[in-house]
Amino acid sequence: MSEGFTLWFTGLSGAGKSTLANLAAEELRRRGHRVEILDGDEVRANLSKGLGFSKEDRDTNIRRIGWVCRLLARNGVIAISAAISPYREIRDEVRAIHDRFFEVFVKCPVPVLAERDVKGLYKKALAGEIKNFTGVSDPYEEPLKPELVVETDRESRDQSLGKLLGALEARRLIRNGVAR
Amino acid sequence: MSEGFTLWFTGLSGAGKSTLANLAAEELRRRGHRVEILDGDEVRANLSKGLGFSKEDRDTNIRRIGWVCRLLARNGVIAISAAISPYREIRDEVRAIHDRFFEVFVKCPVPVLAERDVKGLYKKALAGEIKNFTGVSDPYEEPLKPELVVETDRESRDQSLGKLLGALEARRLIRNGVAR
């Protein structure tokens, strides 16, 4: 039975965390791993109903996700979080309760995100219509030493996924994708 | 790899839920299962900080435990809850989100618990000094159709544990304890 670990994506809204998390989950399941994605919305509905977007509430939400990831990871599951998780200190707190933790910084500059603006949120945030919008009206603290950085304004999805799989294989966290 | 399920103990404070949960966990680990006990205090600290003992807060707490049990169970883990979980409707809600759910009613009458009163809580509750004390000043709704009832005022610990293991084996939820 393979060992579990937590695969923690962090980055701004729209940077591509969920997309990459889902692609990675699909490939890891194909390789026979047990994988659980802790989707931000599902977590907010089931674990953090009533919490808002103040620093304190965000921190509580991230700590809860981290605690559940740890439970899963220590039971052989690859637990994936794709929450923004803007504060370095809390991410490092979550890291500290894990044996195996792999942080992926999904990097993309705000101007590029504002240009894409799939959900129309950046336009509103830049116009001052959304309070506490990470990267615009609320802080985002970049990881100082993430296990991996993917730059979604410069890399294709496949390339980012490839980098991620390569890095996980190199650390022997996952099975390789060839012969089964 | 064996299938996970949720083993849900319910009963009054002091009835023996945690004791039996711990004995069962030990034996199930010995048989090679992955087991995770969601301890009430740990859950309150990590998932439900700030919640009190009103019906609404108790329900929220139990729903969260249930949701985490489900995540673990569907990933091959035997998830064990030993929270009082006084309300039938919420227990049944938790059951409904599971594929495999095994409810154990740990039964012991209040007069016997008040006599034992390991933590001195029943004395205080019966004197009216603790509000919302389940079974005394707050309701406890017995399960109507639990998978198993153990009566801790009439059975030894070993006997209750034996009944539990037998019932789990009979339903093929766990490996048998003989030849490995």
XYZ file of C-alpha atoms in Angstrom:
360
model
C 0.000 0.000 0.000
C 1.451 3.348 -0.938
C 2.091 6.150 1.492
C -0.182 9.146 1.568
C 0.847 12.765 1.486
C -0.705 16.176 1.074
C -0.440 18.035 -2.199
C -1.116 21.651 -1.400
C -1.789 24.138 -4.190
C -1.661 27.830 -3.363
C -2.122 30.853 -5.576
C -4.500 33.584 -6.622
C -8.046 33.093 -7.786
C -8.056 32.027 -11.429
C -4.378 31.083 -11.489
C -5.222 27.479 -12.298
C -5.076 25.659 -8.952
C -8.282 23.662 -9.410
C -7.562 22.865 -13.039
C -4.141 21.498 -12.205
C -5.446 19.736 -9.082
C -8.090 17.946 -11.129
C -5.679 16.941 -13.898
C -3.218 15.655 -11.317
C -5.944 13.766 -9.431
C -7.071 12.037 -12.601
C -3.551 10.919 -13.474
C -2.743 9.801 -9.928
C -5.929 7.735 -9.730
C -4.992 6.169 -13.063
C -1.744 5.115 -11.453
C -3.608 3.389 -8.658
C -3.388 5.965 -5.899
C -6.257 6.906 -3.659
C -6.857 10.611 -4.135
C -9.194 13.043 -2.431
C -9.577 16.664 -3.534
C -10.755 18.999 -0.809
C -12.674 21.415 -2.906
C -12.930 24.893 -1.411
C -16.663 25.229 -1.885
C -17.444 21.773 -0.533
C -15.268 22.433 2.497
C -16.928 25.758 3.146
C -20.332 24.065 2.994
C -19.433 21.106 5.199
C -16.746 22.267 7.585
C -16.793 26.039 7.614
C -20.346 27.201 7.162
C -20.724 30.644 8.678
C -17.102 31.634 8.191
C -16.417 34.714 6.093
C -13.316 36.157 4.459
C -11.683 38.053 7.322
C -8.116 37.012 8.081
C -9.283 35.091 11.128
C -11.999 33.210 9.257
C -9.736 32.425 6.327
C -7.126 31.099 8.729
C -9.675 28.891 10.471
C -10.870 27.535 7.137
C -7.332 26.708 5.993
C -6.445 25.096 9.329
C -9.502 22.844 9.021
C -8.624 21.831 5.485
C -5.086 21.143 6.666
C -6.284 18.991 9.545
C -8.508 16.901 7.294
C -5.686 16.543 4.735
C -3.452 15.240 7.495
C -6.045 12.633 8.531
C -6.320 11.433 4.951
C -2.592 11.565 4.206
C -1.629 9.521 7.233
C -4.088 6.885 6.039
C -2.493 6.369 2.663
C -4.477 8.916 0.670
C -3.078 11.667 -1.532
C -5.008 14.609 -0.091
C -5.190 17.583 -2.439
C -6.094 21.111 -1.393
C -6.644 23.825 -3.973
C -7.709 26.669 -1.693
C -6.113 30.104 -2.202
C -4.502 29.907 1.269
C -3.052 33.419 1.108
C -1.113 33.485 4.383
C 2.345 31.961 4.599
C 2.232 31.428 8.353
C -0.910 29.312 8.180
C 0.377 27.267 5.252
C 3.523 26.588 7.249
C 1.427 25.639 10.251
C -0.375 23.087 8.087
C 2.961 21.845 6.746
C 4.204 21.396 10.299
C 1.476 18.881 11.208
C 2.374 16.707 8.208
C 5.003 14.043 7.668
C 4.850 14.451 3.898
C 3.760 17.777 2.430
C 4.273 19.057 -1.100
C 3.461 22.702 -1.772
C 2.864 23.911 -5.309
C 2.846 27.645 -5.945
C 0.561 28.240 -8.917
C 1.959 31.559 -10.040
C 0.322 34.036 -12.341
C 0.562 37.852 -12.211
C -2.563 39.848 -11.389
C -2.560 41.744 -14.730
C -2.733 38.437 -16.603
C -5.504 37.197 -14.329
C -7.388 40.463 -14.744
C -7.051 40.058 -18.500
C -8.402 36.474 -18.464
C -10.956 37.199 -15.723
C -13.032 34.084 -16.405
C -15.522 34.840 -13.650
C -15.459 38.633 -14.017
C -14.223 38.937 -10.445
C -11.014 40.871 -11.073
C -12.859 43.608 -12.898
C -15.164 44.041 -9.931
C -12.347 43.780 -7.407
C -10.192 46.318 -9.264
C -13.216 48.626 -9.378
C -13.418 48.335 -5.591
C -16.648 46.385 -5.639
C -15.324 43.304 -3.822
C -13.802 43.645 -0.402
C -11.136 41.175 0.733
C -10.297 40.017 -2.783
C -6.940 38.252 -2.577
C -4.212 39.880 -4.644
C -6.216 43.062 -5.160
C -7.773 44.281 -1.932
C -6.413 41.558 0.359
C -2.874 40.231 0.781
C -1.354 37.198 -0.900
C 1.946 36.035 0.573
C 3.967 34.016 -1.929
C 5.605 30.852 -0.632
C 9.317 31.321 0.006
C 10.327 27.685 -0.508
C 7.543 25.753 -2.172
C 8.425 22.289 -3.446
C 7.378 23.444 -6.928
C 6.451 26.621 -8.800
C 4.339 26.455 -11.924
C 3.887 29.624 -13.951
C 0.575 29.369 -15.668
C 1.074 32.488 -17.772
C 4.110 30.886 -19.432
C 3.450 27.147 -19.350
C 0.769 25.052 -20.984
C -1.404 22.957 -18.706
C 0.330 19.835 -19.911
C 3.679 21.321 -19.158
C 2.682 22.293 -15.615
C 1.189 18.862 -15.054
C 4.346 17.239 -16.398
C 6.539 19.283 -14.076
C 4.376 18.323 -11.126
C 4.384 14.605 -11.921
C 8.126 14.677 -12.520
C 8.783 16.354 -9.202
C 6.530 13.928 -7.309
C 8.210 10.955 -8.969
C 11.662 12.362 -8.228
C 10.765 12.482 -4.533
C 9.302 8.991 -4.781
C 5.938 10.232 -3.551
C 4.099 8.587 -6.440
C 4.431 5.612 -8.732
C 5.830 6.300 -12.140
C 3.429 6.269 -15.010
C 5.001 3.632 -17.216
C 4.572 -0.152 -16.934
C 1.983 -1.174 -14.363
C -7.062 -3.454 -0.104
C -10.004 -3.671 2.246
C -13.037 -1.430 2.020
C -13.512 1.342 4.502
C -16.603 2.023 6.532
C -17.733 4.158 9.430
C -18.140 2.676 12.871
C -20.374 5.040 14.782
C -20.725 4.743 18.535
C -23.546 6.620 20.208
C -24.598 6.743 23.829
C -24.514 8.774 27.009
C -21.440 10.269 28.580
C -19.598 7.606 30.556
C -21.417 4.701 28.908
C -18.161 3.350 27.490
C -18.066 4.622 23.891
C -14.427 5.714 23.915
C -13.261 2.674 25.819
C -14.903 0.326 23.357
C -13.793 2.446 20.384
C -10.184 2.258 21.527
C -10.275 -1.476 22.168
C -11.862 -2.047 18.771
C -9.344 0.226 17.032
C -6.452 -1.658 18.579
C -7.808 -5.034 17.462
C -8.683 -3.808 13.963
C -5.203 -2.354 13.479
C -3.763 -5.662 14.621
C -5.750 -7.281 11.823
C -4.188 -4.955 9.282
C -6.937 -2.381 8.846
C -6.322 1.324 8.663
C -8.251 2.893 11.524
C -8.827 6.490 12.529
C -10.662 7.493 15.709
C -12.287 10.890 15.550
C -12.001 11.837 19.144
C -14.644 14.297 20.321
C -12.228 16.680 22.013
C -9.781 16.694 19.119
C -12.606 17.366 16.684
C -13.938 20.202 18.785
C -10.460 21.742 18.865
C -9.740 21.342 15.160
C -13.069 21.470 13.342
C -15.565 22.995 15.697
C -13.841 25.576 17.812
C -16.378 28.128 18.992
C -19.334 25.755 18.863
C -21.221 25.179 22.099
C -23.772 22.624 23.251
C -27.016 24.037 21.902
C -28.947 21.691 19.621
C -27.796 23.617 16.569
C -24.137 23.582 17.563
C -24.229 19.915 18.511
C -25.819 19.114 15.155
C -23.153 21.071 13.281
C -20.413 19.290 15.193
C -21.872 15.850 14.455
C -22.397 16.676 10.776
C -18.736 17.684 10.492
C -17.560 14.493 12.147
C -19.838 12.559 9.811
C -18.484 14.304 6.744
C -14.882 13.597 7.722
C -15.747 9.958 8.507
C -17.213 9.654 5.039
C -14.035 11.034 3.425
C -11.946 8.512 5.336
C -14.317 5.576 4.839
C -14.502 6.005 1.094
C -10.719 5.902 1.032
C -10.401 2.513 2.665
C -10.177 3.605 6.290
C -12.296 2.364 9.189
C -13.425 5.725 10.567
C -14.571 5.561 14.168
C -16.658 8.208 15.892
C -17.308 8.049 19.612
C -19.223 11.299 20.073
C -22.446 11.247 22.123
C -24.469 12.236 19.021
C -27.769 12.523 20.897
C -30.123 13.261 18.007
C -31.491 10.462 15.847
C -32.200 12.650 12.859
C -28.613 13.854 12.596
C -27.200 10.364 13.039
C -29.470 9.197 10.245
C -28.346 12.116 8.107
C -24.755 10.996 8.606
C -25.747 7.413 7.807
C -27.377 8.607 4.587
C -24.130 10.035 3.166
C -22.348 6.707 3.702
C -22.151 3.532 1.652
C -21.161 1.461 4.677
C -22.213 2.599 8.127
C -22.335 0.557 11.319
C -24.036 2.122 14.340
C -23.360 0.804 17.818
C -25.646 1.896 20.612
C -23.608 1.829 23.812
C -26.440 1.492 26.272
C -26.287 2.141 29.986
C -29.052 3.559 32.208
C -28.559 6.959 33.797
C -28.815 5.652 37.399
C -25.891 3.300 36.729
C -23.886 6.106 35.112
C -24.700 8.412 38.022
C -23.488 5.695 40.386
C -20.189 5.239 38.489
C -19.795 8.959 37.732
C -16.106 8.720 36.897
C -15.792 12.409 36.099
C -18.257 13.637 38.732
C -20.417 15.124 35.969
C -23.685 13.307 36.690
C -23.703 14.521 40.283
C -23.376 18.100 39.079
C -25.884 17.641 36.284
C -28.454 16.025 38.590
C -27.941 18.913 41.006
C -28.789 21.275 38.151
C -25.287 22.671 37.914
C -24.682 21.687 34.275
C -26.995 22.893 31.573
C -27.461 20.806 28.434
C -26.157 17.619 29.976
C -27.279 14.775 27.739
C -29.557 12.277 29.461
C -30.204 14.561 32.408
C -30.980 18.108 31.298
C -30.768 17.531 27.536
C -32.377 14.853 25.345
C -30.834 11.606 24.206
C -32.715 9.834 21.443
C -31.947 6.113 21.398
C -31.314 4.565 17.969
C -34.314 2.631 16.696
C -32.401 0.206 14.508
C -28.704 0.308 15.318
C -26.577 -2.441 13.817
C -25.580 -3.445 17.357
C -26.515 -2.732 20.963
C -24.018 -3.308 23.740
C -25.218 -3.013 27.320
C -22.291 -1.916 29.384
C -24.081 -2.349 32.707
C -24.537 -6.059 31.988
C -21.596 -7.048 29.790
C -17.881 -7.054 30.452
C -15.698 -4.989 28.147
C -14.396 -8.149 26.546
C -17.901 -9.369 25.936
C -18.966 -6.107 24.283
C -15.829 -6.100 22.172
C -16.452 -9.707 21.191
C -20.009 -8.948 20.146
C -18.817 -6.034 18.054
C -16.081 -7.991 16.299
C -18.468 -10.873 15.657
C -21.070 -8.596 14.128
C -18.489 -6.845 11.919
C -17.126 -10.190 10.753
C -20.618 -11.499 10.063
C -21.245 -8.567 7.757
C -17.842 -9.080 6.182
C -16.782 -5.567 7.070
C -13.558 -6.770 8.660
C -11.079 -9.604 8.363
C -11.432 -12.398 10.840
C -8.912 -12.568 13.622
C -7.556 -16.047 13.114
C -4.854 -17.103 10.640
C -3.222 -14.139 8.922
